[in-house]
Amino acid sequence: MSSFHSRSEEQHYYETQVSETEFLKWYKNQHFPTQEVPSVTVDIVLFCYNREQDDLKVLFIKRNTHPFQYSWALPGGFVNQHEATADSCIRQTYAETGVSITRSNIEQLHTFSNPGRDPRGWVITVSYLAFIGEEPLTAGSKANDASWFSIKRTANLLVLSNPNKAQIKLNLMDGESLGRDSLAFDHAEIVTKAFNRVCNKMYHEPKLLRVLGQNFTITEARKVYAKFLGIDYRDLDHSNFKKALRPYLVEVGQKAIGVGRPSKIYELKK
């Protein structure tokens, strides 16, 4: 195809209809005509937890454009001119998944800048981390699909799976993909960085409990922590766990759960 009616028509053609080699040749001619300058992207790791299923999850999109066409990836994209990376993170998450987040939901995780991390050229990404409730998803124009993947940890193996879609296995020590399915770019490294960050900070910065919504019981909190630790929640002593987290919690009421005394309800201190 030699002529296009618009710039967007040309871009869509090269992103979706040609080989990745042809796409990269076109891309570099378009975006790096005179000198090597870095582009900046954002990527976000969104964790949620389903109470009914006792299921910790992470959000992925399936790319429908080059590079890594049809691979699973974290939501994200390029930062616009005059746009803060946090605002780009919020915009891109909604555009690609239909999930609305705010600055209060997110925290900056890490900047990834290894040469060659993106085949399009010199691309630096600022990654973010968020804990939200599970929400319905709507794939955007750059995504073929948007799905929640269940997370299961066994020792230093992290298995991210969605039945009939993909199963991604990651080594928590180095972020290496171990299974047949893999994530686009260096997103395996970003996911393991996020997961390990949570594990290292959760007893003195228990923001991960936001996946439980506004309030929760100590037992529900134990179940979430156990998912990150890769153990049965009953192996976390209730009294010791409560004592460790009590400085960060406010008691807000009680609710009846089965037979016996009502359970106390807590929320995170503001």
mmCIF file of C-alpha atoms in Angstrom:
data_model
loop_
_atom_site.group_PDB
_atom_site.id
_atom_site.type_symbol
_atom_site.label_atom_id
_atom_site.label_comp_id
_atom_site.label_asym_id
_atom_site.label_seq_id
_atom_site.Cartn_x
_atom_site.Cartn_y
_atom_site.Cartn_z
ATOM 1 C CA MET A 1 0.000 0.000 0.000
ATOM 2 C CA SER A 2 1.701 3.181 -1.190
ATOM 3 C CA SER A 3 -0.746 6.014 -0.437
ATOM 4 C CA PHE A 4 -2.982 6.852 2.506
ATOM 5 C CA HIS A 5 -5.818 9.292 3.014
ATOM 6 C CA SER A 6 -4.612 10.323 6.450
ATOM 7 C CA ARG A 7 -1.763 9.961 8.912
ATOM 8 C CA SER A 8 -3.941 7.806 11.186
ATOM 9 C CA GLU A 9 -4.821 5.484 8.277
ATOM 10 C CA GLU A 10 -1.135 4.983 7.541
ATOM 11 C CA GLN A 11 -0.349 4.306 11.198
ATOM 12 C CA HIS A 12 -3.176 1.788 11.543
ATOM 13 C CA TYR A 13 -2.005 -0.047 8.420
ATOM 14 C CA TYR A 14 1.555 -0.479 9.660
ATOM 15 C CA GLU A 15 0.485 -1.349 13.194
ATOM 16 C CA THR A 16 -1.896 -4.119 12.165
ATOM 17 C CA GLN A 17 -1.455 -5.311 8.562
ATOM 18 C CA VAL A 18 2.266 -5.863 7.962
ATOM 19 C CA SER A 19 5.012 -7.905 9.603
ATOM 20 C CA GLU A 20 6.695 -6.597 12.733
ATOM 21 C CA THR A 21 9.936 -6.117 10.761
ATOM 22 C CA GLU A 22 8.153 -3.870 8.231
ATOM 23 C CA PHE A 23 6.383 -2.048 11.071
ATOM 24 C CA LEU A 24 9.648 -1.303 12.897
ATOM 25 C CA LYS A 25 11.291 -0.005 9.711
ATOM 26 C CA TRP A 26 8.360 2.362 9.148
ATOM 27 C CA TYR A 27 8.170 3.340 12.817
ATOM 28 C CA LYS A 28 11.815 4.353 13.119
ATOM 29 C CA ASN A 29 11.600 6.438 9.973
ATOM 30 C CA GLN A 30 8.576 8.243 11.369
ATOM 31 C CA HIS A 31 9.636 8.776 14.973
ATOM 32 C CA PHE A 32 13.411 9.057 14.832
ATOM 33 C CA PRO A 33 14.209 10.957 11.621
ATOM 34 C CA THR A 34 17.218 13.002 12.767
ATOM 35 C CA GLN A 35 18.394 11.990 16.223
ATOM 36 C CA GLU A 36 17.877 9.453 18.963
ATOM 37 C CA VAL A 37 15.606 10.902 21.618
ATOM 38 C CA PRO A 38 13.778 8.912 24.289
ATOM 39 C CA SER A 39 10.060 8.323 24.284
ATOM 40 C CA VAL A 40 8.279 7.889 27.618
ATOM 41 C CA THR A 41 5.543 5.395 28.372
ATOM 42 C CA VAL A 42 3.646 4.303 31.461
ATOM 43 C CA ASP A 43 2.677 0.790 32.543
ATOM 44 C CA ILE A 44 0.465 -0.071 35.483
ATOM 45 C CA VAL A 45 0.129 -3.186 37.620
ATOM 46 C CA LEU A 46 -3.451 -3.327 38.956
ATOM 47 C CA PHE A 47 -4.183 -5.890 41.660
ATOM 48 C CA CYS A 48 -7.695 -6.827 42.771
ATOM 49 C CA TYR A 49 -9.187 -9.472 45.046
ATOM 50 C CA ASN A 50 -12.464 -11.375 44.705
ATOM 51 C CA ARG A 51 -13.781 -12.155 48.210
ATOM 52 C CA GLU A 52 -16.336 -14.755 47.109
ATOM 53 C CA GLN A 53 -13.746 -16.737 45.146
ATOM 54 C CA ASP A 54 -10.794 -15.934 47.456
ATOM 55 C CA ASP A 55 -8.918 -14.993 44.298
ATOM 56 C CA LEU A 56 -6.106 -12.451 43.899
ATOM 57 C CA LYS A 57 -5.900 -11.086 40.346
ATOM 58 C CA VAL A 58 -3.874 -8.817 38.059
ATOM 59 C CA LEU A 59 -5.114 -6.940 34.989
ATOM 60 C CA PHE A 60 -3.708 -7.575 31.491
ATOM 61 C CA ILE A 61 -4.628 -6.496 27.986
ATOM 62 C CA LYS A 62 -4.049 -8.452 24.792
ATOM 63 C CA ARG A 63 -2.304 -6.213 22.271
ATOM 64 C CA ASN A 64 -3.781 -6.007 18.774
ATOM 65 C CA THR A 65 -0.969 -3.919 17.246
ATOM 66 C CA HIS A 66 2.769 -4.263 16.693
ATOM 67 C CA PRO A 67 5.090 -4.717 18.459
ATOM 68 C CA PHE A 68 4.188 -7.930 20.329
ATOM 69 C CA GLN A 69 0.894 -8.171 18.465
ATOM 70 C CA TYR A 70 -1.514 -10.593 20.223
ATOM 71 C CA SER A 71 0.701 -10.850 23.313
ATOM 72 C CA TRP A 72 -0.594 -10.132 26.808
ATOM 73 C CA ALA A 73 0.700 -6.954 28.431
ATOM 74 C CA LEU A 74 0.105 -4.489 31.226
ATOM 75 C CA PRO A 75 -2.204 -1.553 30.498
ATOM 76 C CA GLY A 76 -0.258 1.538 29.475
ATOM 77 C CA GLY A 77 1.056 3.589 26.588
ATOM 78 C CA PHE A 78 2.856 6.735 25.524
ATOM 79 C CA VAL A 79 2.807 9.904 27.628
ATOM 80 C CA ASN A 80 1.391 12.896 25.786
ATOM 81 C CA GLN A 81 3.263 16.172 25.539
ATOM 82 C CA HIS A 82 2.677 18.373 28.608
ATOM 83 C CA GLU A 83 1.149 15.409 30.500
ATOM 84 C CA ALA A 84 2.323 14.102 33.875
ATOM 85 C CA THR A 85 3.047 10.380 33.943
ATOM 86 C CA ALA A 86 0.442 9.862 36.690
ATOM 87 C CA ASP A 87 -2.226 11.499 34.521
ATOM 88 C CA SER A 88 -1.127 9.407 31.553
ATOM 89 C CA CYS A 89 -1.464 6.283 33.702
ATOM 90 C CA ILE A 90 -5.046 7.203 34.591
ATOM 91 C CA ARG A 91 -5.919 8.060 30.974
ATOM 92 C CA GLN A 92 -4.340 4.960 29.459
ATOM 93 C CA THR A 93 -5.899 2.596 32.003
ATOM 94 C CA TYR A 94 -9.388 3.874 31.208
ATOM 95 C CA ALA A 95 -8.774 3.902 27.446
ATOM 96 C CA GLU A 96 -7.494 0.318 27.351
ATOM 97 C CA THR A 97 -9.639 -1.376 29.999
ATOM 98 C CA GLY A 98 -12.572 0.877 30.943
ATOM 99 C CA VAL A 99 -11.345 0.969 34.571
ATOM 100 C CA SER A 100 -11.418 4.391 36.227
ATOM 101 C CA ILE A 101 -8.660 5.139 38.744
ATOM 102 C CA THR A 102 -7.481 8.333 40.442
ATOM 103 C CA ARG A 103 -4.180 9.650 41.752
ATOM 104 C CA SER A 104 -5.174 8.402 45.206
ATOM 105 C CA ASN A 105 -5.327 4.832 43.818
ATOM 106 C CA ILE A 106 -1.834 4.718 42.356
ATOM 107 C CA GLU A 107 1.752 4.847 43.500
ATOM 108 C CA GLN A 108 4.879 5.015 41.391
ATOM 109 C CA LEU A 109 6.709 1.703 41.291
ATOM 110 C CA HIS A 110 9.922 2.016 39.278
ATOM 111 C CA THR A 111 11.439 3.459 36.102
ATOM 112 C CA PHE A 112 12.565 0.832 33.588
ATOM 113 C CA SER A 113 15.151 2.039 31.089
ATOM 114 C CA ASN A 114 17.196 -0.951 29.945
ATOM 115 C CA PRO A 115 18.343 -0.525 26.312
ATOM 116 C CA GLY A 116 16.387 -2.766 23.974
ATOM 117 C CA ARG A 117 13.378 -3.118 26.261
ATOM 118 C CA ASP A 118 11.194 -1.854 23.394
ATOM 119 C CA PRO A 119 11.982 -2.832 19.765
ATOM 120 C CA ARG A 120 10.627 0.529 18.529
ATOM 121 C CA GLY A 121 13.672 2.328 19.909
ATOM 122 C CA TRP A 122 14.758 4.185 23.028
ATOM 123 C CA VAL A 123 11.684 3.982 25.255
ATOM 124 C CA ILE A 124 11.713 4.580 28.997
ATOM 125 C CA THR A 125 8.690 3.492 31.011
ATOM 126 C CA VAL A 126 7.490 4.734 34.386
ATOM 127 C CA SER A 127 5.564 1.946 36.098
ATOM 128 C CA TYR A 128 2.759 2.327 38.612
ATOM 129 C CA LEU A 129 1.038 0.096 41.145
ATOM 130 C CA ALA A 130 -2.605 0.138 42.222
ATOM 131 C CA PHE A 131 -4.978 -1.856 44.437
ATOM 132 C CA ILE A 132 -8.632 -1.758 43.414
ATOM 133 C CA GLY A 133 -11.806 -3.784 43.616
ATOM 134 C CA GLU A 134 -12.574 -6.109 40.714
ATOM 135 C CA GLU A 135 -14.402 -4.253 37.937
ATOM 136 C CA PRO A 136 -15.940 -5.187 34.576
ATOM 137 C CA LEU A 137 -13.587 -4.536 31.657
ATOM 138 C CA THR A 138 -13.871 -2.996 28.201
ATOM 139 C CA ALA A 139 -10.967 -3.419 25.786
ATOM 140 C CA GLY A 140 -9.923 -0.199 24.030
ATOM 141 C CA SER A 141 -8.870 0.416 20.424
ATOM 142 C CA LYS A 142 -5.271 -0.738 20.974
ATOM 143 C CA ALA A 143 -6.306 -3.905 22.828
ATOM 144 C CA ASN A 144 -7.790 -7.117 21.483
ATOM 145 C CA ASP A 145 -8.938 -8.123 24.965
ATOM 146 C CA ALA A 146 -8.749 -7.012 28.590
ATOM 147 C CA SER A 147 -8.906 -9.662 31.311
ATOM 148 C CA TRP A 148 -8.249 -10.347 34.968
ATOM 149 C CA PHE A 149 -5.672 -13.097 35.552
ATOM 150 C CA SER A 150 -5.684 -15.113 38.772
ATOM 151 C CA ILE A 151 -2.453 -15.105 40.760
ATOM 152 C CA LYS A 152 -1.080 -18.132 42.577
ATOM 153 C CA ARG A 153 2.268 -18.152 44.335
ATOM 154 C CA THR A 154 4.156 -21.333 45.168
ATOM 155 C CA ALA A 155 7.544 -20.588 46.744
ATOM 156 C CA ASN A 156 9.288 -18.373 44.138
ATOM 157 C CA LEU A 157 7.001 -19.335 41.252
ATOM 158 C CA LEU A 158 4.204 -16.974 40.279
ATOM 159 C CA VAL A 159 1.457 -18.379 38.040
ATOM 160 C CA LEU A 160 -0.862 -15.885 36.316
ATOM 161 C CA SER A 161 -3.748 -17.624 34.603
ATOM 162 C CA ASN A 162 -7.050 -17.069 32.873
ATOM 163 C CA PRO A 163 -8.786 -20.262 31.648
ATOM 164 C CA ASN A 164 -8.825 -20.649 27.851
ATOM 165 C CA LYS A 165 -6.667 -17.529 27.392
ATOM 166 C CA ALA A 166 -3.166 -17.951 28.787
ATOM 167 C CA GLN A 167 -1.066 -19.165 31.680
ATOM 168 C CA ILE A 168 2.049 -17.139 32.433
ATOM 169 C CA LYS A 169 4.694 -18.472 34.809
ATOM 170 C CA LEU A 170 7.234 -16.096 36.333
ATOM 171 C CA ASN A 171 10.303 -16.606 38.499
ATOM 172 C CA LEU A 172 9.968 -14.159 41.407
ATOM 173 C CA MET A 173 13.737 -14.055 41.833
ATOM 174 C CA ASP A 174 14.604 -12.656 38.398
ATOM 175 C CA GLY A 175 11.346 -12.050 36.515
ATOM 176 C CA GLU A 176 12.100 -14.735 33.934
ATOM 177 C CA SER A 177 9.173 -16.277 32.044
ATOM 178 C CA LEU A 178 9.158 -20.049 32.482
ATOM 179 C CA GLY A 179 6.108 -21.217 30.562
ATOM 180 C CA ARG A 180 4.927 -21.251 26.962
ATOM 181 C CA ASP A 181 3.029 -17.958 27.291
ATOM 182 C CA SER A 182 4.924 -14.770 28.012
ATOM 183 C CA LEU A 183 4.240 -11.070 28.497
ATOM 184 C CA ALA A 184 5.141 -8.321 26.027
ATOM 185 C CA PHE A 185 8.193 -6.087 26.408
ATOM 186 C CA ASP A 186 9.761 -6.403 29.895
ATOM 187 C CA HIS A 187 6.381 -6.630 31.610
ATOM 188 C CA ALA A 188 7.329 -9.890 33.332
ATOM 189 C CA GLU A 189 10.043 -7.956 35.149
ATOM 190 C CA ILE A 190 7.596 -5.167 36.005
ATOM 191 C CA VAL A 191 5.027 -7.600 37.429
ATOM 192 C CA THR A 192 7.577 -9.400 39.597
ATOM 193 C CA LYS A 193 8.982 -6.055 40.757
ATOM 194 C CA ALA A 194 5.475 -5.002 41.813
ATOM 195 C CA PHE A 195 4.681 -8.303 43.524
ATOM 196 C CA ASN A 196 7.944 -8.274 45.483
ATOM 197 C CA ARG A 197 7.444 -4.614 46.407
ATOM 198 C CA VAL A 198 4.093 -5.484 47.963
ATOM 199 C CA CYS A 199 5.571 -8.413 49.896
ATOM 200 C CA ASN A 200 8.429 -6.300 51.232
ATOM 201 C CA LYS A 201 6.240 -3.395 52.386
ATOM 202 C CA MET A 202 2.892 -4.882 53.348
ATOM 203 C CA TYR A 203 3.473 -5.025 57.102
ATOM 204 C CA HIS A 204 4.432 -1.352 57.389
ATOM 205 C CA GLU A 205 2.484 0.034 54.395
ATOM 206 C CA PRO A 206 -0.635 -2.141 54.130
ATOM 207 C CA LYS A 207 -2.095 -0.356 51.091
ATOM 208 C CA LEU A 208 -2.827 -3.720 49.477
ATOM 209 C CA LEU A 209 -5.886 -3.978 51.746
ATOM 210 C CA ARG A 210 -7.560 -1.485 49.410
ATOM 211 C CA VAL A 211 -8.424 -4.521 47.280
ATOM 212 C CA LEU A 212 -11.012 -5.301 49.992
ATOM 213 C CA GLY A 213 -12.803 -2.001 49.521
ATOM 214 C CA GLN A 214 -13.700 0.437 52.290
ATOM 215 C CA ASN A 215 -13.732 -2.032 55.202
ATOM 216 C CA PHE A 216 -12.876 -5.608 56.080
ATOM 217 C CA THR A 217 -12.364 -8.139 58.859
ATOM 218 C CA ILE A 218 -9.009 -9.379 60.103
ATOM 219 C CA THR A 219 -9.725 -12.783 58.576
ATOM 220 C CA GLU A 220 -10.303 -11.196 55.162
ATOM 221 C CA ALA A 221 -7.041 -9.268 55.526
ATOM 222 C CA ARG A 222 -5.210 -12.500 56.411
ATOM 223 C CA LYS A 223 -6.546 -14.122 53.236
ATOM 224 C CA VAL A 224 -5.182 -11.305 51.073
ATOM 225 C CA TYR A 225 -1.768 -11.386 52.755
ATOM 226 C CA ALA A 226 -1.619 -15.157 52.421
ATOM 227 C CA LYS A 227 -2.027 -14.842 48.639
ATOM 228 C CA PHE A 228 1.099 -12.691 48.424
ATOM 229 C CA LEU A 229 3.016 -14.987 50.767
ATOM 230 C CA GLY A 230 1.935 -18.166 48.975
ATOM 231 C CA ILE A 231 0.569 -19.875 52.103
ATOM 232 C CA ASP A 232 -2.758 -20.928 53.604
ATOM 233 C CA TYR A 233 -4.280 -18.016 55.497
ATOM 234 C CA ARG A 234 -4.769 -20.264 58.551
ATOM 235 C CA ASP A 235 -0.975 -20.376 58.847
ATOM 236 C CA LEU A 236 -1.052 -16.676 59.753
ATOM 237 C CA ASP A 237 -1.777 -16.505 63.466
ATOM 238 C CA HIS A 238 -4.864 -14.321 63.922
ATOM 239 C CA SER A 239 -3.711 -12.581 67.106
ATOM 240 C CA ASN A 240 -0.158 -11.869 65.954
ATOM 241 C CA PHE A 241 -1.370 -10.683 62.560
ATOM 242 C CA LYS A 242 -3.905 -8.338 64.150
ATOM 243 C CA LYS A 243 -1.257 -6.969 66.519
ATOM 244 C CA ALA A 244 1.116 -6.254 63.623
ATOM 245 C CA LEU A 245 -1.497 -4.375 61.589
ATOM 246 C CA ARG A 246 -3.415 -2.674 64.405
ATOM 247 C CA PRO A 247 -1.397 0.619 64.216
ATOM 248 C CA TYR A 248 -2.604 1.099 60.631
ATOM 249 C CA LEU A 249 -6.287 0.237 61.181
ATOM 250 C CA VAL A 250 -9.370 1.907 62.622
ATOM 251 C CA GLU A 251 -12.222 -0.171 64.051
ATOM 252 C CA VAL A 252 -15.495 0.967 62.476
ATOM 253 C CA GLY A 253 -18.068 -1.605 63.586
ATOM 254 C CA GLN A 254 -19.045 -5.250 63.723
ATOM 255 C CA LYS A 255 -20.863 -7.759 61.553
ATOM 256 C CA ALA A 256 -22.256 -11.228 62.145
ATOM 257 C CA ILE A 257 -20.412 -14.024 60.323
ATOM 258 C CA GLY A 258 -21.901 -17.466 60.941
ATOM 259 C CA VAL A 259 -22.267 -18.755 64.502
ATOM 260 C CA GLY A 260 -20.534 -17.003 67.384
ATOM 261 C CA ARG A 261 -19.559 -13.466 68.251
ATOM 262 C CA PRO A 262 -19.729 -10.810 65.526
ATOM 263 C CA SER A 263 -16.434 -10.000 63.818
ATOM 264 C CA LYS A 264 -14.963 -6.554 64.159
ATOM 265 C CA ILE A 265 -14.726 -4.465 60.996
ATOM 266 C CA TYR A 266 -11.749 -2.246 60.211
ATOM 267 C CA GLU A 267 -10.641 0.267 57.642
ATOM 268 C CA LEU A 268 -7.237 1.722 56.822
ATOM 269 C CA LYS A 269 -6.276 4.903 58.625
ATOM 270 C CA LYS A 270 -6.403 7.950 56.375
#
